[in-house]
PDB file of N, CA, C and O in Angstrom:
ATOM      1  N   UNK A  19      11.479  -8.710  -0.111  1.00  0.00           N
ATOM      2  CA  UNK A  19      11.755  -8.468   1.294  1.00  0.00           C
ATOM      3  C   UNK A  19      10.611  -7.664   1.896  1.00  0.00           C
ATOM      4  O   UNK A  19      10.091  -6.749   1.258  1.00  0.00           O
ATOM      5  N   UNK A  20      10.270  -7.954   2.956  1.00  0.00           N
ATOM      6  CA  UNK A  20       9.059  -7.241   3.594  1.00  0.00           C
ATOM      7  C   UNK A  20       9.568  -7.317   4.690  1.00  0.00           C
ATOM      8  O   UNK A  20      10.397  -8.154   5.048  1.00  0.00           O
ATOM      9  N   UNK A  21       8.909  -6.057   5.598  1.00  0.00           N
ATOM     10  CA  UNK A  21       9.106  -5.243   6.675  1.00  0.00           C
ATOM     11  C   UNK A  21       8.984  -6.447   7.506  1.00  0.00           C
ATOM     12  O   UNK A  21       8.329  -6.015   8.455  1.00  0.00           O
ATOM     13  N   UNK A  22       9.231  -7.831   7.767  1.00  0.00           N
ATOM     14  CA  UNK A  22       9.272  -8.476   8.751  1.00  0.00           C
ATOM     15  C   UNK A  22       9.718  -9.108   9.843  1.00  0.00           C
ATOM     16  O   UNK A  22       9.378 -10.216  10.256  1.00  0.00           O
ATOM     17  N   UNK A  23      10.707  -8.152  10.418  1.00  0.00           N
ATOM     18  CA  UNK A  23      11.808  -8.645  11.294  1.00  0.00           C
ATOM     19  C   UNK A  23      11.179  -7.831  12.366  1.00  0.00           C
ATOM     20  O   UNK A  23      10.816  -6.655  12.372  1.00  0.00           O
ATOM     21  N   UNK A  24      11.152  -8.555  13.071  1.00  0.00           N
ATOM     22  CA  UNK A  24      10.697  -7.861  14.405  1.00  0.00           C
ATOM     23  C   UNK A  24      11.973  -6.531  15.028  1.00  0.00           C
ATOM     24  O   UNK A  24      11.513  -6.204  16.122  1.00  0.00           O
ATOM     25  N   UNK A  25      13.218  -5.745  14.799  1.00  0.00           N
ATOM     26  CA  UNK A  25      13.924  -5.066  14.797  1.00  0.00           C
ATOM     27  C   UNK A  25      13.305  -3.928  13.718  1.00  0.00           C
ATOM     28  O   UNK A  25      13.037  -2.807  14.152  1.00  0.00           O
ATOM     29  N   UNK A  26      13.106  -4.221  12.426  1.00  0.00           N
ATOM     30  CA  UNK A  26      11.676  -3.529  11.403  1.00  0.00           C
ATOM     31  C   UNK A  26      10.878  -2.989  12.128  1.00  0.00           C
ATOM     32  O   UNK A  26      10.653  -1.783  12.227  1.00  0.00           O
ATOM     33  N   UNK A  27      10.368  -3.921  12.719  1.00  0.00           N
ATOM     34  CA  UNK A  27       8.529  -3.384  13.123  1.00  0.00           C
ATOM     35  C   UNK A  27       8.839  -2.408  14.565  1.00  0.00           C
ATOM     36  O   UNK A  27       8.156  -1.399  14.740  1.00  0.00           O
ATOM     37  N   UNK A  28       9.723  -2.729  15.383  1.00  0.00           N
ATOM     38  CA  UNK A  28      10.042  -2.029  16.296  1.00  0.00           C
ATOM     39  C   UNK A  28      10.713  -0.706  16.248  1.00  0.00           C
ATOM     40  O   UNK A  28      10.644   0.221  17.055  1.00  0.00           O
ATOM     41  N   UNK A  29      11.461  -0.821  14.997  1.00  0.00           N
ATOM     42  CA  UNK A  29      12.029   1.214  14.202  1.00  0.00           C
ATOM     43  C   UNK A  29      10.813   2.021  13.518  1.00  0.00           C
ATOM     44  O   UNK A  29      10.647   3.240  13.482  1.00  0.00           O
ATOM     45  N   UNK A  30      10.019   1.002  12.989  1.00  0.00           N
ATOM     46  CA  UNK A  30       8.734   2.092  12.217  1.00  0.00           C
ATOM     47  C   UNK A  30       7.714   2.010  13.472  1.00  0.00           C
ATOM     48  O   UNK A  30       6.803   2.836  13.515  1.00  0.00           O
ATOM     49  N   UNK A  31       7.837   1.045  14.490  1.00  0.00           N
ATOM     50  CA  UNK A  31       6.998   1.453  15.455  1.00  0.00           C
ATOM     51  C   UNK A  31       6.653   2.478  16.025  1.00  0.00           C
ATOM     52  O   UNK A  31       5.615   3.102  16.244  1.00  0.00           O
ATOM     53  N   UNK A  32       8.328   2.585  16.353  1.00  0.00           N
ATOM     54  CA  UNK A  32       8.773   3.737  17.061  1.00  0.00           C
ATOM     55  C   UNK A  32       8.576   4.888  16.458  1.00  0.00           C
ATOM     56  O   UNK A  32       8.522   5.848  17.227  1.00  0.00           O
ATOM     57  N   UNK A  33       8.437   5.137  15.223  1.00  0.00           N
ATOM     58  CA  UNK A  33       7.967   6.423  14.816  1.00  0.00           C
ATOM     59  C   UNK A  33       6.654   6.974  14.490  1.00  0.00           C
ATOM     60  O   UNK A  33       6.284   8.118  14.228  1.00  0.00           O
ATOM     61  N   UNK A  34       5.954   5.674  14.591  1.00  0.00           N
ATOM     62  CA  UNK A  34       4.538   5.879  14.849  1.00  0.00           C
ATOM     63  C   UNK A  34       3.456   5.495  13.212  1.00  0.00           C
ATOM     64  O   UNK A  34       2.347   5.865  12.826  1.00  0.00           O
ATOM     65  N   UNK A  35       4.767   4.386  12.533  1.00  0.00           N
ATOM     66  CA  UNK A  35       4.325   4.357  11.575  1.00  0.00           C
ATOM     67  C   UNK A  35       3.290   2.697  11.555  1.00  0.00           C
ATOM     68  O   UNK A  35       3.626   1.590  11.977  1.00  0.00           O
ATOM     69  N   UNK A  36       1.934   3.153  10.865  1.00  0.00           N
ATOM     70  CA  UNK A  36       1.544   1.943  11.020  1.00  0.00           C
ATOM     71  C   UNK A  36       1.463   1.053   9.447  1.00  0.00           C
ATOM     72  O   UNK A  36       0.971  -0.062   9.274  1.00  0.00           O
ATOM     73  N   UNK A  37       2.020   1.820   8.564  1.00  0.00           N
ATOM     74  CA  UNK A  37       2.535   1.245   7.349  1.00  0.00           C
ATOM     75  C   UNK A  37       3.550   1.676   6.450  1.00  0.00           C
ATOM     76  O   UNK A  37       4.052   2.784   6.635  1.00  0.00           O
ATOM     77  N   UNK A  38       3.971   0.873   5.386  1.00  0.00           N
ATOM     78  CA  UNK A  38       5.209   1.258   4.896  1.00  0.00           C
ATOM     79  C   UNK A  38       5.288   1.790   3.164  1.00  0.00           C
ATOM     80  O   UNK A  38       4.085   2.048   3.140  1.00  0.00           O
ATOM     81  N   UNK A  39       5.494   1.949   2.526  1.00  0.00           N
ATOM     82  CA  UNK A  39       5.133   2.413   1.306  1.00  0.00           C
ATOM     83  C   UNK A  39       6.408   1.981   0.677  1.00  0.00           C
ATOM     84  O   UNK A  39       7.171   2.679   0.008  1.00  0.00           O
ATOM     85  N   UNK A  40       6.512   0.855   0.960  1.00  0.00           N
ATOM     86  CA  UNK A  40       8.142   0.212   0.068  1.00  0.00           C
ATOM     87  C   UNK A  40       7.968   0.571  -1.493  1.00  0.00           C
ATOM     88  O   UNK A  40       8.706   1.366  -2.076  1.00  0.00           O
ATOM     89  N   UNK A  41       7.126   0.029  -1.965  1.00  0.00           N
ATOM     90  CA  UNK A  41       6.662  -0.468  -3.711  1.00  0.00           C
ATOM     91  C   UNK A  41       6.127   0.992  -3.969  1.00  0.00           C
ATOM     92  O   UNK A  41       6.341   1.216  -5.160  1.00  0.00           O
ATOM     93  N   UNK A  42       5.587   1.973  -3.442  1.00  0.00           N
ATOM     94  CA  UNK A  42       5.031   3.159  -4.023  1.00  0.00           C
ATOM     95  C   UNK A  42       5.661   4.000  -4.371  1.00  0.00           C
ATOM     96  O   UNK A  42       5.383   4.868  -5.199  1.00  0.00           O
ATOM     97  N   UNK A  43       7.329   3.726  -3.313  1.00  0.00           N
ATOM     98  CA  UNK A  43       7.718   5.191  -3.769  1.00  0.00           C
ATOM     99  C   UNK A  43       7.922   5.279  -5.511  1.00  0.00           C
ATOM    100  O   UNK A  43       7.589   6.277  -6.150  1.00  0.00           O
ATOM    101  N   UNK A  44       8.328   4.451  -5.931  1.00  0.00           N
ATOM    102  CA  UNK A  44       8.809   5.336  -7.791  1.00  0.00           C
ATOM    103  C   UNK A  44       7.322   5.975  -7.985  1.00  0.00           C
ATOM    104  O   UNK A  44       7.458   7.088  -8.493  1.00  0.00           O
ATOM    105  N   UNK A  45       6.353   5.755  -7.826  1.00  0.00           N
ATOM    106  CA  UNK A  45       4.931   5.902  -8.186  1.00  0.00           C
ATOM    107  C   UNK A  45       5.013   7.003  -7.992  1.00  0.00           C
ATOM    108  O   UNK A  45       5.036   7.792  -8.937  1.00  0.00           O
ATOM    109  N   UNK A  46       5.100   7.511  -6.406  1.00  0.00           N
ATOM    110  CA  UNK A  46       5.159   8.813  -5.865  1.00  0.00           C
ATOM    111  C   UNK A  46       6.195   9.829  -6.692  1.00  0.00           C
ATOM    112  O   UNK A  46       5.891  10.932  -7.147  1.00  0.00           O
ATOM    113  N   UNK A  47       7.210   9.319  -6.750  1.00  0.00           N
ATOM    114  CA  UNK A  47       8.338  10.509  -7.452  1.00  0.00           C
ATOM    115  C   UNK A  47       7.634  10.824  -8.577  1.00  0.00           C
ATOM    116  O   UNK A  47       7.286  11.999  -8.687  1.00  0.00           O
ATOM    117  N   UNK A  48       7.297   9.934  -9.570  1.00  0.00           N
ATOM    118  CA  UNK A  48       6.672  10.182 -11.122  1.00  0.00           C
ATOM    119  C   UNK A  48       5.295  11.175 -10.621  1.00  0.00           C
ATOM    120  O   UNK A  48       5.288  11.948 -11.579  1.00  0.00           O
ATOM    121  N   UNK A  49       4.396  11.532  -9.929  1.00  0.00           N
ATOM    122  CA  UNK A  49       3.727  12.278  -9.353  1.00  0.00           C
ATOM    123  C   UNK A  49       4.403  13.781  -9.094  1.00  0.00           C
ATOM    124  O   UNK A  49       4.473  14.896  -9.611  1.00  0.00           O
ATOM    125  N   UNK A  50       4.767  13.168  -8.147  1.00  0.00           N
ATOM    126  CA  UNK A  50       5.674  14.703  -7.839  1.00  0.00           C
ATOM    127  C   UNK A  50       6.418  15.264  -9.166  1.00  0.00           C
ATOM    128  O   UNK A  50       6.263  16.453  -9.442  1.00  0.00           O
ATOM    129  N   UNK A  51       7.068  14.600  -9.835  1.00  0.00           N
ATOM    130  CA  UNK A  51       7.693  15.218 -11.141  1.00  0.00           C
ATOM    131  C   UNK A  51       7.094  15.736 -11.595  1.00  0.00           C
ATOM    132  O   UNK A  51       7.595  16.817 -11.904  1.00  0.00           O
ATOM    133  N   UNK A  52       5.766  15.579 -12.007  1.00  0.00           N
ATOM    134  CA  UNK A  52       4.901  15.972 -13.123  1.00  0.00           C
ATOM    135  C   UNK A  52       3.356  16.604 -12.579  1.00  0.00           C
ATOM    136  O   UNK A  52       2.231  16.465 -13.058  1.00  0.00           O
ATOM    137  N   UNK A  53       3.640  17.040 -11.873  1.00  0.00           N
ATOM    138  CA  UNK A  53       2.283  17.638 -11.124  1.00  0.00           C
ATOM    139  C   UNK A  53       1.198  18.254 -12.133  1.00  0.00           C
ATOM    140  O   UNK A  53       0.015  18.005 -11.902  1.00  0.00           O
ATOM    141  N   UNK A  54       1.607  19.209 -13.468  1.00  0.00           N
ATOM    142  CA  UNK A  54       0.954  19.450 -14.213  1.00  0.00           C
ATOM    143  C   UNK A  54      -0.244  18.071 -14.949  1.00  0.00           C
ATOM    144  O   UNK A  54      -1.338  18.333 -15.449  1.00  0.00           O
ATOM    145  N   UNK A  55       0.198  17.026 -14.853  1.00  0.00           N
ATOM    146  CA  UNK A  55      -0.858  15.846 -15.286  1.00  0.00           C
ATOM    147  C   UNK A  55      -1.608  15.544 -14.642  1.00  0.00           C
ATOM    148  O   UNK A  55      -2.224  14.508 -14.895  1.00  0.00           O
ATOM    149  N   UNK A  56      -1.872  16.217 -13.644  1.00  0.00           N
ATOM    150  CA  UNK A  56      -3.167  16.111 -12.348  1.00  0.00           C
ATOM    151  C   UNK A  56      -3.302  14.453 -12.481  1.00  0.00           C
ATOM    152  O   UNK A  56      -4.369  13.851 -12.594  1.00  0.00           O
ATOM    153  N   UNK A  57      -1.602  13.691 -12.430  1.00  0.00           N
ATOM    154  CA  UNK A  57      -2.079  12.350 -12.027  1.00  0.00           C
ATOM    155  C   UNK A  57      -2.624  11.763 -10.291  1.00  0.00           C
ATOM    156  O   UNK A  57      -2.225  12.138  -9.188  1.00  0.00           O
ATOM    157  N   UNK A  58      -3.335  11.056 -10.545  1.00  0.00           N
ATOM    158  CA  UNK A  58      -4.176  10.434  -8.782  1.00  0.00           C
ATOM    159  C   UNK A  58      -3.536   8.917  -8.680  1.00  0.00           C
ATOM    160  O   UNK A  58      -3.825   7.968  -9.409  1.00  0.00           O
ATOM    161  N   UNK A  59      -2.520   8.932  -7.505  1.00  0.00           N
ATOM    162  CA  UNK A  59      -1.759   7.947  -7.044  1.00  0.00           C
ATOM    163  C   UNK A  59      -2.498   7.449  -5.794  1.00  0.00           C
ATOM    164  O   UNK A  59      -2.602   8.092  -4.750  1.00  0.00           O
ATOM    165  N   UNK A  60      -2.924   6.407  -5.989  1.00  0.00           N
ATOM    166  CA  UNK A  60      -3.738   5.271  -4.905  1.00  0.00           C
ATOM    167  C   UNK A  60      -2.844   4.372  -4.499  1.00  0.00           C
ATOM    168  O   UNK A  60      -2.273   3.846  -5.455  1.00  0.00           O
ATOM    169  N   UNK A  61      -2.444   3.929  -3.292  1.00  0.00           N
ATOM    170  CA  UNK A  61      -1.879   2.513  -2.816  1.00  0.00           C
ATOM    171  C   UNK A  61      -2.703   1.553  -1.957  1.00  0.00           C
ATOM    172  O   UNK A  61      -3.359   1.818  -0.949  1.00  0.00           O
ATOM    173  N   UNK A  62      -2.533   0.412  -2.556  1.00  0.00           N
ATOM    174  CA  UNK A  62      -3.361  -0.451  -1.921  1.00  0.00           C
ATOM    175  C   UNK A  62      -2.399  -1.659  -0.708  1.00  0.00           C
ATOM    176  O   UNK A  62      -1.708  -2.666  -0.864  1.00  0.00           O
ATOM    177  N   UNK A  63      -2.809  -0.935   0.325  1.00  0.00           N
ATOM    178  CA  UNK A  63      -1.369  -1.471   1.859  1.00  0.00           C
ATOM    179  C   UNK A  63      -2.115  -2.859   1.931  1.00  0.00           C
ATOM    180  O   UNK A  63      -3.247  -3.029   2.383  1.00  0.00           O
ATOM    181  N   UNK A  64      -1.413  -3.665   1.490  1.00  0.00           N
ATOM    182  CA  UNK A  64      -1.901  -5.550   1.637  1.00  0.00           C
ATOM    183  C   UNK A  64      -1.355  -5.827   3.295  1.00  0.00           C
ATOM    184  O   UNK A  64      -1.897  -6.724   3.942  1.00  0.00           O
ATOM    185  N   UNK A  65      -0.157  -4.917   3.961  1.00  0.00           N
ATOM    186  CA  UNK A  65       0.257  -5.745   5.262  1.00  0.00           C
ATOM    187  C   UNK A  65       0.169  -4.420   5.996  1.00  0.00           C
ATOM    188  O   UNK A  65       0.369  -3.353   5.415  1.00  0.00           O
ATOM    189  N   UNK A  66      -0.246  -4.539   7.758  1.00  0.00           N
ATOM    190  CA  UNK A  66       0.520  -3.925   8.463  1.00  0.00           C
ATOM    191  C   UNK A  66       1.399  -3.823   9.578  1.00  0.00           C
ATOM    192  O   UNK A  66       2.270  -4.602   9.189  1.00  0.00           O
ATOM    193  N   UNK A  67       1.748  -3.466  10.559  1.00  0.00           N
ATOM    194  CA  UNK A  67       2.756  -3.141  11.488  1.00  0.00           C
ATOM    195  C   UNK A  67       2.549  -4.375  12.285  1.00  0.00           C
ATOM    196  O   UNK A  67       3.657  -4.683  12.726  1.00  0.00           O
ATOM    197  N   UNK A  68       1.841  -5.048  12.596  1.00  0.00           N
ATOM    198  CA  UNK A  68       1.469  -5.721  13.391  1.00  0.00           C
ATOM    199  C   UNK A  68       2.096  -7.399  13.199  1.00  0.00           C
ATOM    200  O   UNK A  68       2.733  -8.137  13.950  1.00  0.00           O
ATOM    201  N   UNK A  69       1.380  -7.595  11.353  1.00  0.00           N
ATOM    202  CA  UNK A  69       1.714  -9.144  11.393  1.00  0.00           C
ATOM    203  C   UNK A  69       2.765  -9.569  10.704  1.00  0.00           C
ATOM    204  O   UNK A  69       3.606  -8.899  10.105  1.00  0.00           O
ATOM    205  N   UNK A  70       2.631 -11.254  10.875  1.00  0.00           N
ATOM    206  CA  UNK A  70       3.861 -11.384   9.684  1.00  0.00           C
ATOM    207  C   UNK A  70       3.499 -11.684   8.512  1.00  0.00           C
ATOM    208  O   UNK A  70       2.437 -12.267   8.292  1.00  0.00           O
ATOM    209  N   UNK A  71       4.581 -11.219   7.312  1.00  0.00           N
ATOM    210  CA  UNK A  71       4.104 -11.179   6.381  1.00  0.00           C
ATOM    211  C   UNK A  71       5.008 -12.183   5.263  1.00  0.00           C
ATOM    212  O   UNK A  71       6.100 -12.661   5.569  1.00  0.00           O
ATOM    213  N   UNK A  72       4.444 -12.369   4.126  1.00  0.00           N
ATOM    214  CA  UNK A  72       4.936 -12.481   3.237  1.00  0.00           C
ATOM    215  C   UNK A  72       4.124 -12.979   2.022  1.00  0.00           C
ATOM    216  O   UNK A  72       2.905 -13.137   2.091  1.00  0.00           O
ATOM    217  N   UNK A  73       4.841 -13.218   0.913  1.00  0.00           N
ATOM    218  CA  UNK A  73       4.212 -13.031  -0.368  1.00  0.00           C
ATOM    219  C   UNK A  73       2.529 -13.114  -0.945  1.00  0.00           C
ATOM    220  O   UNK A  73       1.758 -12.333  -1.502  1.00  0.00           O
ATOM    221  N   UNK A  74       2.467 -14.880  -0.338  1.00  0.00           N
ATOM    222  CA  UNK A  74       1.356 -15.603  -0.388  1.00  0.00           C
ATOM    223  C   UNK A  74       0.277 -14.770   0.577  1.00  0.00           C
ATOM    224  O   UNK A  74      -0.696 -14.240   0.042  1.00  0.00           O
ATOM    225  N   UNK A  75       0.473 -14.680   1.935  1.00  0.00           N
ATOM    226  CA  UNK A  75      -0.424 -13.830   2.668  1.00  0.00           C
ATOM    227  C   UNK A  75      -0.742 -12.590   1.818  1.00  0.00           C
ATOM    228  O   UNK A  75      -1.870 -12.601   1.325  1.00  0.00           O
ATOM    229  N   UNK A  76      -0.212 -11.856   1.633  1.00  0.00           N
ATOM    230  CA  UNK A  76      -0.231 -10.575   1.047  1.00  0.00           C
ATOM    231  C   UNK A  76      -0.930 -10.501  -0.837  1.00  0.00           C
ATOM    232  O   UNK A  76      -1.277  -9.543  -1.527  1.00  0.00           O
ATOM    233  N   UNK A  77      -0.896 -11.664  -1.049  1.00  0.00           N
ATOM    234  CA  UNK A  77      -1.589 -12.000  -2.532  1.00  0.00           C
ATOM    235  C   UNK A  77      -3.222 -12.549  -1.866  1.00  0.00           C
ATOM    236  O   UNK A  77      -4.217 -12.538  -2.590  1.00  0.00           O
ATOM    237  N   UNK A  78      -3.253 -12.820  -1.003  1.00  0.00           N
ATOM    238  CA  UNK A  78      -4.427 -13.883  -0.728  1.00  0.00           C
ATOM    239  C   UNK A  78      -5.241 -12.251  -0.223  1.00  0.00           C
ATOM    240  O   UNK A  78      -6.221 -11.898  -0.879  1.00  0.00           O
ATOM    241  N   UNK A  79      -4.776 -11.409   0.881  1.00  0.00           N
ATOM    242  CA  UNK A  79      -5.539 -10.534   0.981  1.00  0.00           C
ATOM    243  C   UNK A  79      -5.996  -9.769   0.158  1.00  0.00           C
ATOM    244  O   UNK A  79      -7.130  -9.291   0.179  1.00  0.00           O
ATOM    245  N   UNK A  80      -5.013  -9.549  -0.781  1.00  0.00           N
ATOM    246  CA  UNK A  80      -5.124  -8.257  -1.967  1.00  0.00           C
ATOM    247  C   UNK A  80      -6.506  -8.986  -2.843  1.00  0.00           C
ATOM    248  O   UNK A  80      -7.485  -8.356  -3.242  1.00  0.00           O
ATOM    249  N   UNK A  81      -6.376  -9.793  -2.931  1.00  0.00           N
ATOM    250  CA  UNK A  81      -7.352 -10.475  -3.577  1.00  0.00           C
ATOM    251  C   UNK A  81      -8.830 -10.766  -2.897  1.00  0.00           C
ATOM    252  O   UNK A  81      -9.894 -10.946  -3.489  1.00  0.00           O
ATOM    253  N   UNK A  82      -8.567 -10.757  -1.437  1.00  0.00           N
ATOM    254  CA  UNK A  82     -10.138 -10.966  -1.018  1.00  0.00           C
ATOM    255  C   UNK A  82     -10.535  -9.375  -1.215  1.00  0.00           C
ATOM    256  O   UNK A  82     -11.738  -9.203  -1.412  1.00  0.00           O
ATOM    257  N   UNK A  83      -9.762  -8.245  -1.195  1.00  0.00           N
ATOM    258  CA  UNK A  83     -10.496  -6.929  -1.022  1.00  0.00           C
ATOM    259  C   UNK A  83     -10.432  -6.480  -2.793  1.00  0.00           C
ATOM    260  O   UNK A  83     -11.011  -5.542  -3.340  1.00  0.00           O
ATOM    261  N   UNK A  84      -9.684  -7.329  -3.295  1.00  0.00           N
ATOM    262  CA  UNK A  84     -10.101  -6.702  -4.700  1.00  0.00           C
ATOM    263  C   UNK A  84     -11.024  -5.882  -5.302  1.00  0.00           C
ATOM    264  O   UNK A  84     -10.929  -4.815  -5.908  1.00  0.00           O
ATOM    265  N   UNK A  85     -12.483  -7.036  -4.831  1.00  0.00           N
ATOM    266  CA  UNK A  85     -13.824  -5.938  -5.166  1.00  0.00           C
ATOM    267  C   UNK A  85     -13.922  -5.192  -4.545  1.00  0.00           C
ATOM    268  O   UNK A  85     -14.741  -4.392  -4.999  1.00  0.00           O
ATOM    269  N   UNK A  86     -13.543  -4.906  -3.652  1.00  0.00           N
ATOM    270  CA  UNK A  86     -13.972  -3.905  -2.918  1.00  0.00           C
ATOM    271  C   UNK A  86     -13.460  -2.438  -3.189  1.00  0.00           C
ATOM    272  O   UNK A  86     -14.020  -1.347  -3.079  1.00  0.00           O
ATOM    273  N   UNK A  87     -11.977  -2.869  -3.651  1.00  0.00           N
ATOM    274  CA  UNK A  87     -11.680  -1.587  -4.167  1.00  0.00           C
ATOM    275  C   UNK A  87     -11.960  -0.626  -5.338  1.00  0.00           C
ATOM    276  O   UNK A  87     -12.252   0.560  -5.491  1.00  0.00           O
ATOM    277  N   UNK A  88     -11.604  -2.294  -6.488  1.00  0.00           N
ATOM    278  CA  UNK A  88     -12.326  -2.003  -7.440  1.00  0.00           C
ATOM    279  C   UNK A  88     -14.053  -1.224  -7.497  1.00  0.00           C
ATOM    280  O   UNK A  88     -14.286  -0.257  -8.222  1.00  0.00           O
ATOM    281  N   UNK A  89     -15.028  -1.820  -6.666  1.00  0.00           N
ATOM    282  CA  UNK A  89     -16.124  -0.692  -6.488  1.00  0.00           C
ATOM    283  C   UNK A  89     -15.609   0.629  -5.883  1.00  0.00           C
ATOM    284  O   UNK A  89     -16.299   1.646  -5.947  1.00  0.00           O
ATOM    285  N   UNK A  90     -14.415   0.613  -5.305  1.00  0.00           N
ATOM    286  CA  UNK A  90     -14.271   2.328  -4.480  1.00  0.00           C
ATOM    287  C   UNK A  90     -13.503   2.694  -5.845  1.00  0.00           C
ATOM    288  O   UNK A  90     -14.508   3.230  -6.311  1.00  0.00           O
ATOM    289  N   UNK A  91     -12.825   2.805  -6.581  1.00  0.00           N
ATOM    290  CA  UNK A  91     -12.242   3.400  -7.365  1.00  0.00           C
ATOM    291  C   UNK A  91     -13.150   3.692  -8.726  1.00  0.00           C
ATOM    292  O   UNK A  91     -12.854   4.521  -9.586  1.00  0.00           O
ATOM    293  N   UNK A  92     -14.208   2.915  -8.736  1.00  0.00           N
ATOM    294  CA  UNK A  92     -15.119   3.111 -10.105  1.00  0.00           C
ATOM    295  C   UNK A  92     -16.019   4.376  -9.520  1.00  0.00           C
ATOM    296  O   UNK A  92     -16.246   5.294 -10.309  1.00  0.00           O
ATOM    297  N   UNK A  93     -16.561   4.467  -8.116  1.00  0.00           N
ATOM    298  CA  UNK A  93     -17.157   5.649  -8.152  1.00  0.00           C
ATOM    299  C   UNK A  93     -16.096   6.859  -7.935  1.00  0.00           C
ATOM    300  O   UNK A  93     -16.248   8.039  -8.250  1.00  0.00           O
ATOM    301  N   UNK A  94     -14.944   6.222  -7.289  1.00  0.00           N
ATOM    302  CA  UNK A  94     -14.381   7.898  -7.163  1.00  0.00           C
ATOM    303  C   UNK A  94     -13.744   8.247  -9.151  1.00  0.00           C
ATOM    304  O   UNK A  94     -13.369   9.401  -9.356  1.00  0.00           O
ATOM    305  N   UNK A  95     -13.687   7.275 -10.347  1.00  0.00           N
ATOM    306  CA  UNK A  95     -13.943   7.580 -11.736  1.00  0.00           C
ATOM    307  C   UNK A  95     -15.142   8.318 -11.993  1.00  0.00           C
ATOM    308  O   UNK A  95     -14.964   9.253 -12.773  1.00  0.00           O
ATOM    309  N   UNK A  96     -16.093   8.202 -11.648  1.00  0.00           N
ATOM    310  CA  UNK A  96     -17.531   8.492 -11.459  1.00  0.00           C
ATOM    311  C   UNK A  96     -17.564   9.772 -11.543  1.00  0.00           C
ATOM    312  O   UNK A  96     -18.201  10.404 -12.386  1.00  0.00           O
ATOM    313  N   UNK A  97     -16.586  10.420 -10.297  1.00  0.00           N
ATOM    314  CA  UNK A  97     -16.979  11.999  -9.908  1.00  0.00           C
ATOM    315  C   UNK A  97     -16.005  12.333 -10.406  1.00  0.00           C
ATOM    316  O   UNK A  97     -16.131  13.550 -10.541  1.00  0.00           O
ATOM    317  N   UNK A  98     -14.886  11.979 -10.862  1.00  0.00           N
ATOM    318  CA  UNK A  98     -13.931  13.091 -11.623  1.00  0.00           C
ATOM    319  C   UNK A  98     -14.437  13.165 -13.071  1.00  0.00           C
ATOM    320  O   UNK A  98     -13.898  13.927 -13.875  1.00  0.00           O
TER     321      UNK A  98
END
């Protein structure tokens, strides 16, 4: 299910949100639990507020920026 009902986009609008963090939160809690593991939680937002979405769109983007992230995450490995 993705944020795509136009009644959706118009409640997180309204709060000024321009993305959603459906899939991150367990990520986030396991973070917060354990703060002593100085773990680094990255999300990579495939959709936002604007379009419509679903699976295939959202695989096709993740994938054109792949490298791209992949190069941002090897240098920020770099400096830690």
């Amino acid at each position: 299910y993705f944020e795509g009902r136009n009644y959706d986009k118009k409640a997180l609008s309204n709060t000024g949100a321009v993305c959603v963090g459906m899939s991150t939160l367990p990520e986030a809690c396991i973070v917060g639990l354990y703060p002593e593991c100085s773990l680094l939680s990255i999300a990579f937002i495939t959709n936002d507020a604007f379009g419509v979405h679903s699976h295939e769109a959202n695989i096709k983007k993740a994938g054109k920026f792949s490298v791209k992230l992949g190069k941002y995450l090897a240098r920020v490995i770099k400096k830690i």
